[in-house]
Coordinates of C-alpha atoms in Angstrom, one line a residue:
M1 CA 6.6 -29.0 -153.7
S2 CA 4.1 -28.7 -150.9
L3 CA 1.3 -29.8 -153.3
Q4 CA 3.4 -32.9 -154.2
S5 CA 3.7 -33.6 -150.4
L6 CA 0.0 -33.6 -150.1
S7 CA -0.2 -36.2 -152.9
I8 CA 2.5 -38.3 -151.2
G9 CA 0.7 -38.1 -147.9
V10 CA -2.6 -39.3 -149.5
S11 CA -0.8 -42.2 -151.1
G12 CA 0.6 -43.2 -147.8
L13 CA -2.9 -43.0 -146.2
R14 CA -4.4 -45.2 -148.9
S15 CA -1.6 -47.8 -148.8
H16 CA -1.5 -48.1 -145.1
Q17 CA -5.2 -48.3 -144.9
T18 CA -5.0 -51.3 -147.2
R19 CA -2.4 -52.8 -144.9
L20 CA -4.6 -52.2 -141.9
D21 CA -7.4 -53.9 -143.7
T22 CA -5.2 -56.9 -144.6
V23 CA -3.9 -57.3 -141.1
S24 CA -7.4 -56.9 -139.6
N25 CA -8.7 -59.6 -142.0
N26 CA -5.9 -61.9 -140.8
I27 CA -6.9 -61.4 -137.2
A28 CA -10.6 -61.8 -137.9
N29 CA -9.9 -65.1 -139.7
S30 CA -7.5 -66.5 -137.1
S31 CA -10.0 -69.2 -136.3
T32 CA -11.2 -69.9 -139.8
T33 CA -10.5 -73.4 -141.0
A34 CA -7.4 -73.6 -143.2
F35 CA -7.2 -69.8 -143.6
K36 CA -3.9 -68.6 -145.1
R37 CA -2.6 -65.2 -143.9
Q38 CA -2.2 -62.3 -146.3
R39 CA 0.5 -59.6 -146.6
A40 CA 0.3 -56.2 -148.3
A41 CA 3.4 -55.6 -150.3
F42 CA 4.3 -51.9 -151.1
S43 CA 6.2 -50.4 -153.9
E44 CA 7.6 -46.9 -154.4
E45 CA 5.8 -44.8 -157.1
L46 CA 8.0 -43.4 -159.9
G47 CA 9.7 -40.3 -158.8
Q48 CA 10.1 -36.9 -160.5
A49 CA 13.6 -36.3 -162.1
I50 CA 15.6 -33.5 -160.6
L51 CA 19.0 -34.2 -162.1
G52 CA 19.7 -36.6 -165.0
V53 CA 22.8 -38.6 -165.7
G54 CA 25.5 -36.4 -167.1
R55 CA 29.1 -35.1 -166.8
T56 CA 30.6 -31.9 -165.5
A57 CA 33.1 -29.9 -167.5
G58 CA 35.9 -31.7 -165.6
G59 CA 34.6 -35.1 -166.8
S60 CA 33.2 -36.4 -163.5
T61 CA 29.7 -38.0 -163.6
I62 CA 26.6 -36.7 -162.0
N63 CA 24.3 -39.2 -160.2
P64 CA 20.7 -39.2 -161.3
S65 CA 18.4 -37.7 -158.7
K66 CA 14.6 -38.1 -158.4
V67 CA 12.1 -37.2 -155.8
G68 CA 9.6 -40.0 -155.0
R69 CA 5.9 -39.5 -155.5
G70 CA 4.6 -41.7 -152.8
V71 CA 3.8 -45.4 -152.3
S72 CA 1.3 -47.8 -153.7
V73 CA 0.2 -51.4 -153.0
A74 CA 2.1 -53.7 -155.3
S75 CA 0.3 -56.9 -154.3
I76 CA -1.6 -58.8 -151.7
D77 CA 0.3 -62.0 -151.2
R78 CA -1.0 -65.1 -149.4
N79 CA 1.2 -67.3 -147.2
F80 CA 0.3 -71.0 -148.0
S81 CA 2.5 -72.5 -145.3
Q82 CA 1.1 -75.5 -143.5
G83 CA -1.3 -74.8 -140.6
S84 CA -1.4 -77.1 -137.5
L85 CA -3.8 -80.0 -137.5
N86 CA -6.4 -80.2 -134.8
D87 CA -8.2 -83.5 -134.0
T88 CA -11.9 -83.4 -134.2
G89 CA -12.9 -87.1 -134.0
I90 CA -15.3 -86.6 -137.0
K91 CA -14.3 -89.0 -139.7
T92 CA -15.6 -86.7 -142.5
D93 CA -13.3 -83.9 -141.3
L94 CA -10.3 -84.1 -143.5
A95 CA -7.0 -82.2 -143.5
L96 CA -4.1 -82.1 -146.0
N97 CA -0.7 -82.6 -144.5
G98 CA 1.4 -81.2 -147.3
D99 CA 0.8 -79.2 -150.5
G100 CA -2.3 -79.2 -152.6
F101 CA -6.0 -78.6 -152.4
F102 CA -9.2 -80.6 -152.2
V103 CA -11.2 -80.4 -155.5
A104 CA -14.9 -79.4 -155.4
S105 CA -17.4 -79.2 -158.2
P106 CA -18.2 -75.8 -159.9
K107 CA -20.5 -73.6 -157.9
S108 CA -24.1 -73.7 -159.2
G109 CA -25.1 -70.4 -160.9
A110 CA -21.6 -69.0 -160.8
A111 CA -20.2 -67.2 -163.9
S112 CA -17.2 -69.5 -164.0
D113 CA -17.6 -73.2 -164.5
Q114 CA -14.1 -73.8 -163.0
R115 CA -13.7 -76.4 -160.2
R116 CA -13.2 -74.9 -156.7
L117 CA -10.1 -75.6 -154.7
T118 CA -10.0 -75.5 -150.9
R119 CA -7.9 -76.6 -148.0
A120 CA -10.9 -76.5 -145.6
G121 CA -11.9 -80.1 -145.2
N122 CA -15.0 -79.7 -142.9
F123 CA -17.0 -82.0 -145.1
T124 CA -20.2 -84.1 -144.5
F125 CA -22.2 -86.7 -146.3
N126 CA -25.6 -85.5 -147.5
Q127 CA -28.8 -87.5 -147.6
N128 CA -27.7 -89.2 -150.9
G129 CA -24.4 -90.3 -149.5
E130 CA -22.4 -87.6 -151.4
L131 CA -19.4 -86.0 -149.8
V132 CA -20.0 -82.2 -149.8
T133 CA -18.4 -79.1 -148.5
A134 CA -19.9 -76.9 -145.8
N135 CA -21.8 -75.0 -148.5
G136 CA -23.0 -78.0 -150.4
L137 CA -20.5 -78.4 -153.3
N138 CA -19.6 -81.9 -154.2
V139 CA -16.0 -83.1 -153.3
Q140 CA -14.5 -84.9 -156.3
G141 CA -12.2 -87.8 -157.0
W142 CA -11.9 -91.0 -159.0
E143 CA -13.5 -94.4 -158.7
V144 CA -11.5 -97.4 -157.3
G145 CA -11.8 -100.8 -159.0
E146 CA -12.4 -104.1 -157.3
D147 CA -8.7 -104.8 -157.5
G148 CA -7.9 -101.6 -155.6
T149 CA -6.6 -99.7 -158.7
T150 CA -7.7 -96.1 -159.0
N151 CA -9.3 -95.3 -162.4
T152 CA -7.7 -91.9 -162.9
G153 CA -9.6 -90.1 -165.6
E154 CA -12.8 -88.1 -165.5
L155 CA -13.4 -86.7 -162.0
K156 CA -16.6 -87.9 -160.3
N157 CA -18.4 -86.9 -157.1
I158 CA -17.3 -88.9 -154.1
R159 CA -20.3 -90.9 -152.8
F160 CA -21.4 -94.2 -151.3
D161 CA -24.6 -96.1 -151.0
P162 CA -25.9 -95.7 -147.4
N163 CA -27.8 -99.0 -147.8
A164 CA -24.8 -100.9 -149.2
Q165 CA -24.4 -104.6 -148.3
S166 CA -21.4 -106.9 -148.6
A167 CA -22.4 -110.0 -150.5
A168 CA -21.5 -113.5 -149.3
K169 CA -18.5 -115.1 -150.9
A170 CA -17.7 -118.8 -151.0
T171 CA -14.3 -119.8 -149.7
T172 CA -12.1 -121.0 -152.6
E173 CA -8.6 -120.5 -151.0
A174 CA -7.2 -121.1 -147.5
E175 CA -3.7 -120.8 -146.1
V176 CA -2.0 -123.0 -143.5
G177 CA 1.2 -122.1 -141.8
G178 CA 3.0 -122.7 -138.6
N179 CA 5.3 -125.5 -137.5
L180 CA 5.1 -129.3 -137.3
S181 CA 7.6 -130.3 -134.6
A182 CA 10.7 -132.2 -135.9
D183 CA 10.8 -133.8 -132.5
A184 CA 7.6 -135.7 -133.0
T185 CA 7.6 -139.4 -133.1
D186 CA 5.8 -142.0 -135.2
G187 CA 2.0 -141.7 -134.6
D188 CA 2.0 -138.2 -133.0
T189 CA -0.9 -136.1 -134.3
S190 CA -1.9 -132.5 -134.5
E191 CA -5.4 -131.2 -135.5
I192 CA -6.3 -127.7 -136.7
S193 CA -9.6 -126.3 -137.9
S194 CA -11.1 -123.2 -139.7
V195 CA -14.4 -121.8 -140.6
V196 CA -15.2 -121.6 -144.3
Y197 CA -18.2 -120.2 -146.1
D198 CA -20.5 -121.4 -148.9
E199 CA -22.1 -119.1 -151.5
Q200 CA -25.0 -118.1 -149.2
G201 CA -22.6 -117.1 -146.5
K202 CA -23.3 -120.1 -144.3
S203 CA -20.3 -121.1 -142.1
H204 CA -18.9 -124.6 -142.1
N205 CA -15.9 -126.2 -140.4
V206 CA -13.0 -127.9 -142.1
V207 CA -10.5 -129.9 -140.1
I208 CA -7.0 -131.0 -141.0
E209 CA -5.3 -133.8 -139.0
F210 CA -1.5 -134.2 -139.3
E211 CA 0.2 -137.5 -138.3
K212 CA 3.9 -138.2 -138.1
T213 CA 4.8 -141.2 -140.1
G214 CA 7.6 -143.7 -139.5
T215 CA 9.5 -142.1 -142.4
E216 CA 11.9 -139.4 -141.4
D217 CA 10.7 -135.8 -142.2
E218 CA 7.3 -137.0 -143.5
W219 CA 3.8 -136.3 -142.2
D220 CA 0.4 -137.6 -143.4
F221 CA -2.5 -135.2 -143.6
T222 CA -6.3 -135.9 -143.7
V223 CA -8.8 -133.2 -144.4
K224 CA -12.2 -133.9 -142.7
D225 CA -15.7 -132.6 -143.1
P226 CA -17.3 -132.6 -139.6
Q227 CA -20.8 -132.0 -141.2
S228 CA -20.7 -135.4 -142.9
G229 CA -21.9 -138.4 -140.9
G230 CA -22.4 -137.0 -137.4
G231 CA -22.0 -133.3 -137.9
P232 CA -24.6 -130.7 -136.7
N233 CA -26.8 -131.1 -139.8
N234 CA -25.5 -134.6 -140.9
N235 CA -25.0 -133.2 -144.4
G236 CA -21.5 -132.9 -145.8
V237 CA -20.5 -129.8 -147.8
F238 CA -17.5 -131.4 -149.5
N239 CA -17.4 -134.3 -151.9
G240 CA -16.0 -137.5 -150.5
G241 CA -17.7 -138.1 -147.2
S242 CA -16.1 -137.4 -143.8
D243 CA -12.5 -137.7 -145.0
V244 CA -12.5 -135.6 -148.1
A245 CA -8.8 -135.4 -148.9
S246 CA -5.6 -136.9 -147.8
G247 CA -1.9 -137.1 -148.7
S248 CA 1.6 -136.7 -147.3
I249 CA 4.1 -133.8 -146.9
K250 CA 7.8 -134.4 -147.2
F251 CA 10.2 -131.8 -145.7
N252 CA 13.7 -130.8 -146.6
D253 CA 16.6 -130.8 -144.1
D254 CA 16.2 -127.0 -143.8
G255 CA 12.6 -127.4 -142.6
S256 CA 10.9 -126.3 -145.8
V257 CA 8.3 -128.3 -147.7
D258 CA 9.9 -130.6 -150.3
T259 CA 7.0 -132.4 -151.9
I260 CA 3.2 -132.8 -151.3
S261 CA 1.3 -135.8 -152.7
G262 CA -2.2 -137.2 -152.6
D263 CA -5.4 -135.2 -153.2
T264 CA -3.6 -132.1 -154.3
Y265 CA -3.7 -129.2 -156.8
D266 CA -1.0 -127.5 -158.8
K267 CA -0.5 -123.8 -159.4
G268 CA 2.4 -122.3 -161.2
G269 CA 3.9 -125.7 -161.9
E270 CA 4.1 -126.5 -158.2
T271 CA 2.0 -128.8 -156.0
K272 CA 0.6 -126.4 -153.4
G273 CA -1.7 -128.5 -151.1
A274 CA -5.0 -130.2 -150.7
S275 CA -8.0 -129.7 -153.0
L276 CA -11.6 -130.2 -151.8
G277 CA -14.7 -130.2 -154.0
W278 CA -17.7 -128.3 -152.7
V279 CA -21.0 -130.2 -153.1
P280 CA -23.4 -128.5 -155.7
D281 CA -25.9 -127.7 -153.0
A282 CA -23.3 -125.5 -151.2
V283 CA -21.6 -123.9 -154.2
E284 CA -23.1 -123.9 -157.7
G285 CA -21.1 -125.6 -160.4
S286 CA -18.7 -127.2 -158.0
S287 CA -16.1 -129.4 -159.7
P288 CA -12.3 -129.3 -160.0
S289 CA -12.6 -127.9 -163.5
S290 CA -15.0 -125.1 -162.6
G291 CA -12.6 -123.4 -160.2
K292 CA -15.2 -123.7 -157.4
S293 CA -13.2 -126.2 -155.3
L294 CA -11.6 -125.2 -152.0
E295 CA -7.8 -125.2 -152.3
I296 CA -5.8 -125.4 -149.1
N297 CA -2.2 -124.2 -149.5
L298 CA 0.1 -126.2 -147.3
R299 CA 3.4 -124.7 -148.6
G300 CA 3.6 -122.3 -145.6
I301 CA 4.2 -125.2 -143.1
T302 CA 7.7 -125.7 -141.7
Q303 CA 9.3 -128.6 -139.7
F304 CA 11.7 -127.4 -137.0
S305 CA 12.5 -128.7 -133.6
G306 CA 10.3 -127.3 -130.9
S307 CA 6.5 -127.0 -130.5
T308 CA 3.9 -127.8 -133.1
T309 CA 2.2 -124.5 -133.9
S310 CA 0.4 -125.3 -137.2
K311 CA -2.8 -123.3 -137.9
F312 CA -5.0 -121.8 -140.6
Q313 CA -3.7 -118.3 -141.3
G314 CA -6.6 -117.1 -143.5
Q315 CA -9.3 -117.9 -146.1
N316 CA -10.9 -115.7 -148.7
G317 CA -14.6 -116.4 -148.0
N318 CA -17.1 -114.4 -145.9
S319 CA -20.7 -114.2 -144.9
S320 CA -22.9 -111.3 -146.0
G321 CA -22.6 -108.1 -144.0
E322 CA -24.3 -104.8 -143.3
L323 CA -22.5 -101.4 -143.7
S324 CA -21.1 -100.5 -140.3
G325 CA -19.1 -97.3 -141.1
V326 CA -17.0 -95.4 -143.5
Q327 CA -13.5 -93.9 -143.2
F328 CA -10.8 -92.3 -145.3
T329 CA -7.3 -93.7 -145.6
P330 CA -4.1 -91.6 -145.6
E331 CA -4.1 -92.0 -149.4
G332 CA -7.6 -90.4 -149.5
K333 CA -9.5 -93.5 -150.4
L334 CA -13.1 -93.8 -149.2
Q335 CA -13.3 -97.2 -147.3
L336 CA -16.5 -98.9 -146.5
N337 CA -16.5 -101.2 -143.5
Y338 CA -19.0 -104.1 -143.1
T339 CA -20.1 -106.2 -140.2
N340 CA -18.6 -109.3 -141.7
G341 CA -15.1 -107.7 -141.6
V342 CA -14.9 -106.9 -145.3
Q343 CA -13.5 -103.5 -146.3
E344 CA -14.1 -102.1 -149.7
E345 CA -12.5 -99.0 -151.3
E346 CA -15.0 -97.0 -153.4
Y347 CA -13.4 -93.7 -154.4
Q348 CA -10.1 -91.8 -154.0
L349 CA -10.0 -88.1 -153.4
A350 CA -8.3 -86.0 -156.1
I351 CA -5.7 -83.6 -154.8
G352 CA -5.2 -80.5 -157.0
D353 CA -2.0 -78.4 -157.2
V354 CA -0.7 -75.4 -159.3
N355 CA 2.8 -74.1 -160.0
N356 CA 2.0 -70.7 -158.4
P357 CA -0.5 -70.8 -155.6
N358 CA -0.3 -67.0 -155.1
G359 CA -1.8 -66.7 -158.6
L360 CA -5.0 -68.4 -157.6
E361 CA -8.1 -66.2 -157.5
Q362 CA -9.9 -66.0 -154.1
Q363 CA -13.6 -66.8 -154.4
G364 CA -14.6 -66.5 -150.7
E365 CA -15.9 -69.2 -148.5
N366 CA -12.3 -70.7 -148.4
F367 CA -12.4 -71.4 -152.2
F368 CA -9.9 -70.6 -155.0
T369 CA -10.0 -70.9 -158.7
T370 CA -7.1 -71.1 -161.2
T371 CA -6.0 -68.2 -163.3
G372 CA -3.4 -67.6 -166.0
A373 CA -1.0 -66.5 -163.3
S374 CA -1.4 -69.7 -161.2
G375 CA -0.9 -72.1 -164.0
D376 CA -3.1 -75.1 -165.0
L377 CA -4.7 -77.3 -162.4
Q378 CA -2.6 -80.5 -161.9
L379 CA -4.4 -83.5 -160.3
G380 CA -2.8 -86.2 -158.3
R381 CA -3.1 -88.9 -155.6
A382 CA -2.0 -88.3 -152.1
G383 CA 1.0 -90.4 -151.1
R384 CA 1.8 -91.3 -154.7
D385 CA 1.8 -88.4 -157.1
L386 CA 2.1 -85.8 -154.3
Q387 CA 4.1 -85.9 -151.0
T388 CA 0.8 -85.2 -149.2
S389 CA -1.3 -87.3 -146.9
V390 CA -5.0 -87.1 -146.0
V391 CA -5.6 -87.0 -142.2
S392 CA -9.1 -88.1 -141.3
G393 CA -10.8 -86.8 -138.1
A394 CA -8.8 -83.6 -138.2
L395 CA -9.0 -80.0 -139.6
E396 CA -6.2 -77.7 -140.6
S397 CA -6.2 -74.5 -138.5
S398 CA -5.4 -71.0 -139.7
N399 CA -1.7 -70.2 -140.1
V400 CA -2.2 -66.7 -138.6
D401 CA 0.2 -65.8 -135.8
L402 CA -1.8 -63.4 -133.6
A403 CA 1.3 -62.0 -131.9
K404 CA 2.8 -61.0 -135.2
E405 CA -0.5 -59.7 -136.6
F406 CA -1.0 -57.3 -133.6
S407 CA 2.6 -56.2 -134.0
D408 CA 2.0 -55.5 -137.7
L409 CA -1.3 -53.7 -136.7
I410 CA 0.6 -51.3 -134.5
K411 CA 3.2 -50.6 -137.3
A412 CA 0.4 -50.0 -139.8
Q413 CA -1.4 -47.7 -137.4
R414 CA 1.8 -45.6 -136.8
S415 CA 2.6 -45.5 -140.5
Y416 CA -0.9 -44.2 -141.1
Q417 CA -0.5 -41.5 -138.5
A418 CA 2.8 -40.5 -140.0
S419 CA 1.2 -40.2 -143.4
S420 CA -1.5 -38.0 -142.0
Q421 CA 1.2 -35.8 -140.4
I422 CA 2.7 -35.3 -143.9
I423 CA -0.7 -33.8 -145.0
T424 CA -0.8 -31.6 -141.9
T425 CA 2.7 -30.3 -142.5
A426 CA 2.0 -29.7 -146.2
D427 CA -1.1 -27.7 -145.2
E428 CA 0.9 -25.6 -142.8
V429 CA 3.6 -24.9 -145.5
L430 CA 0.8 -23.9 -148.0
N431 CA -0.7 -21.6 -145.4
Q432 CA 2.7 -19.9 -144.8
T433 CA 3.1 -19.4 -148.5
V434 CA -0.3 -17.7 -148.7
Q435 CA 0.7 -15.5 -145.8
L436 CA 3.8 -14.2 -147.7
K437 CA 1.7 -11.6 -149.5
R438 CA 0.7 -10.0 -146.2

C-alpha cells in the first residue's frame, strides 16, 4: 500500500505541475493580443478493486470498492469567450466582436498547408499593399465587384494598389427634390444649380429655373447652360444653346408630381424629367440614343404650402481623384477613399469558424489550425453569415482575469505541496516497515 501511495503522490506532483504551468502561461500572456486563457482539467485514474459487486448469504448486496491510483491531466481546455476591445486608432488594427477567426495564408515552409486562424488583428499593409499579420502571413478574403457584391469563392490575399486613382466619370443622372411653394403666384420664379462633370472630370454648371404659371398647380421649368453665350469659356457643353431644355410640371392635389411634359425622358414607362444632350467634345458619343445624355429626375419635387426649398440632391459624376486613405467597414470590407469623394470597396475579409473551437490545434504566435476534432473550417461574411462585426482601429485584449489566475496559482501550489507530503508520508511508512525486523 505504501508503494502505491508513492505512485499516487507522484501522479499528483505531475498533474499539479501541469496546472501550475497552465496558470503561469495564462498570467504571462495576460497582455497578449486576443489570447484565450487555458484550464487544466484533471481526471481520476482507474482504481484497484478491493471488493466486487456481490451478495451476502442473507441476500443483501455489497457495494463495489476500489482504491484510486492517482490523478492525471484529462485535457487542457481553452476559454474562447470574448475579450474586451481596446481602441488603438490604427486603421489596420482589427478586432472581431463575436465568434470566428481571421483567416491567414498557410505558413511558408510549414509541414501543414492548412490556413492559419487567428483572433489577433494587429495587421499592417506591406510594401506591396498586401494586408499581413505581425509575422508576415497574408490575410485572406474575397474580391468585391463594382456593384458591391462579394464574389465568394476562392480565397485571395487582401490587397490594394498604393498608387490607385479614381477615374473621372461623366454625369449622366441627377436628382432634384425639395418643395415648390403652393403659395406662389403667377410669375414667381426659383432658380437652382449644380456642378456636373464631363468625361475628363472637368466641372460645369447646370441651372434650372422654375416659374409659376397662371394655371393652378403648374410650373414651367427651363434648364440653362451658363457656359453657352456668356459663360466663363463661352463654349456650351450641352446641345441646344443657353436654354437646353424646357417643359412644365403639373402637380396633384396631394402635392405630388402628376405629369411632366417638354424636353423629357421616360424610364419604366413613366416620364421622369428633363433630358440634356452632352456635346461630343465633352462626352464622346453623346446622343439621346447612346445613353450619354444627362437625365435630370424631377419626380422628387413636391408642391406644398410654405417655403420654396427645391434643390439638386445629387448627381453620379465625379472628377478624377488620388487615393487619400483606406479603412475597413463593420462588414470587413476594404474601402478605398479618394480625394474626389469616391469610395470603392475592393475586398471583404473572410471570417472562419468551426463547430468545436477547443478542437483546434495551437500553432503558436496566436495561430490555430483545424483538426478532426474541431470540424471543418466554415467561411462566412461578418454581419451576414455570422453574427460578428469587424471593429477597425481596435484590438481584442486577452480574456485572462489576473485575480482569478493568482487565486488558481495559490491553489495549484498548495495541491503540489500536499502531493509532495504524500510521498514524504509514504517514505516514513516504508522506513517503519523496514525497522520492524529490528
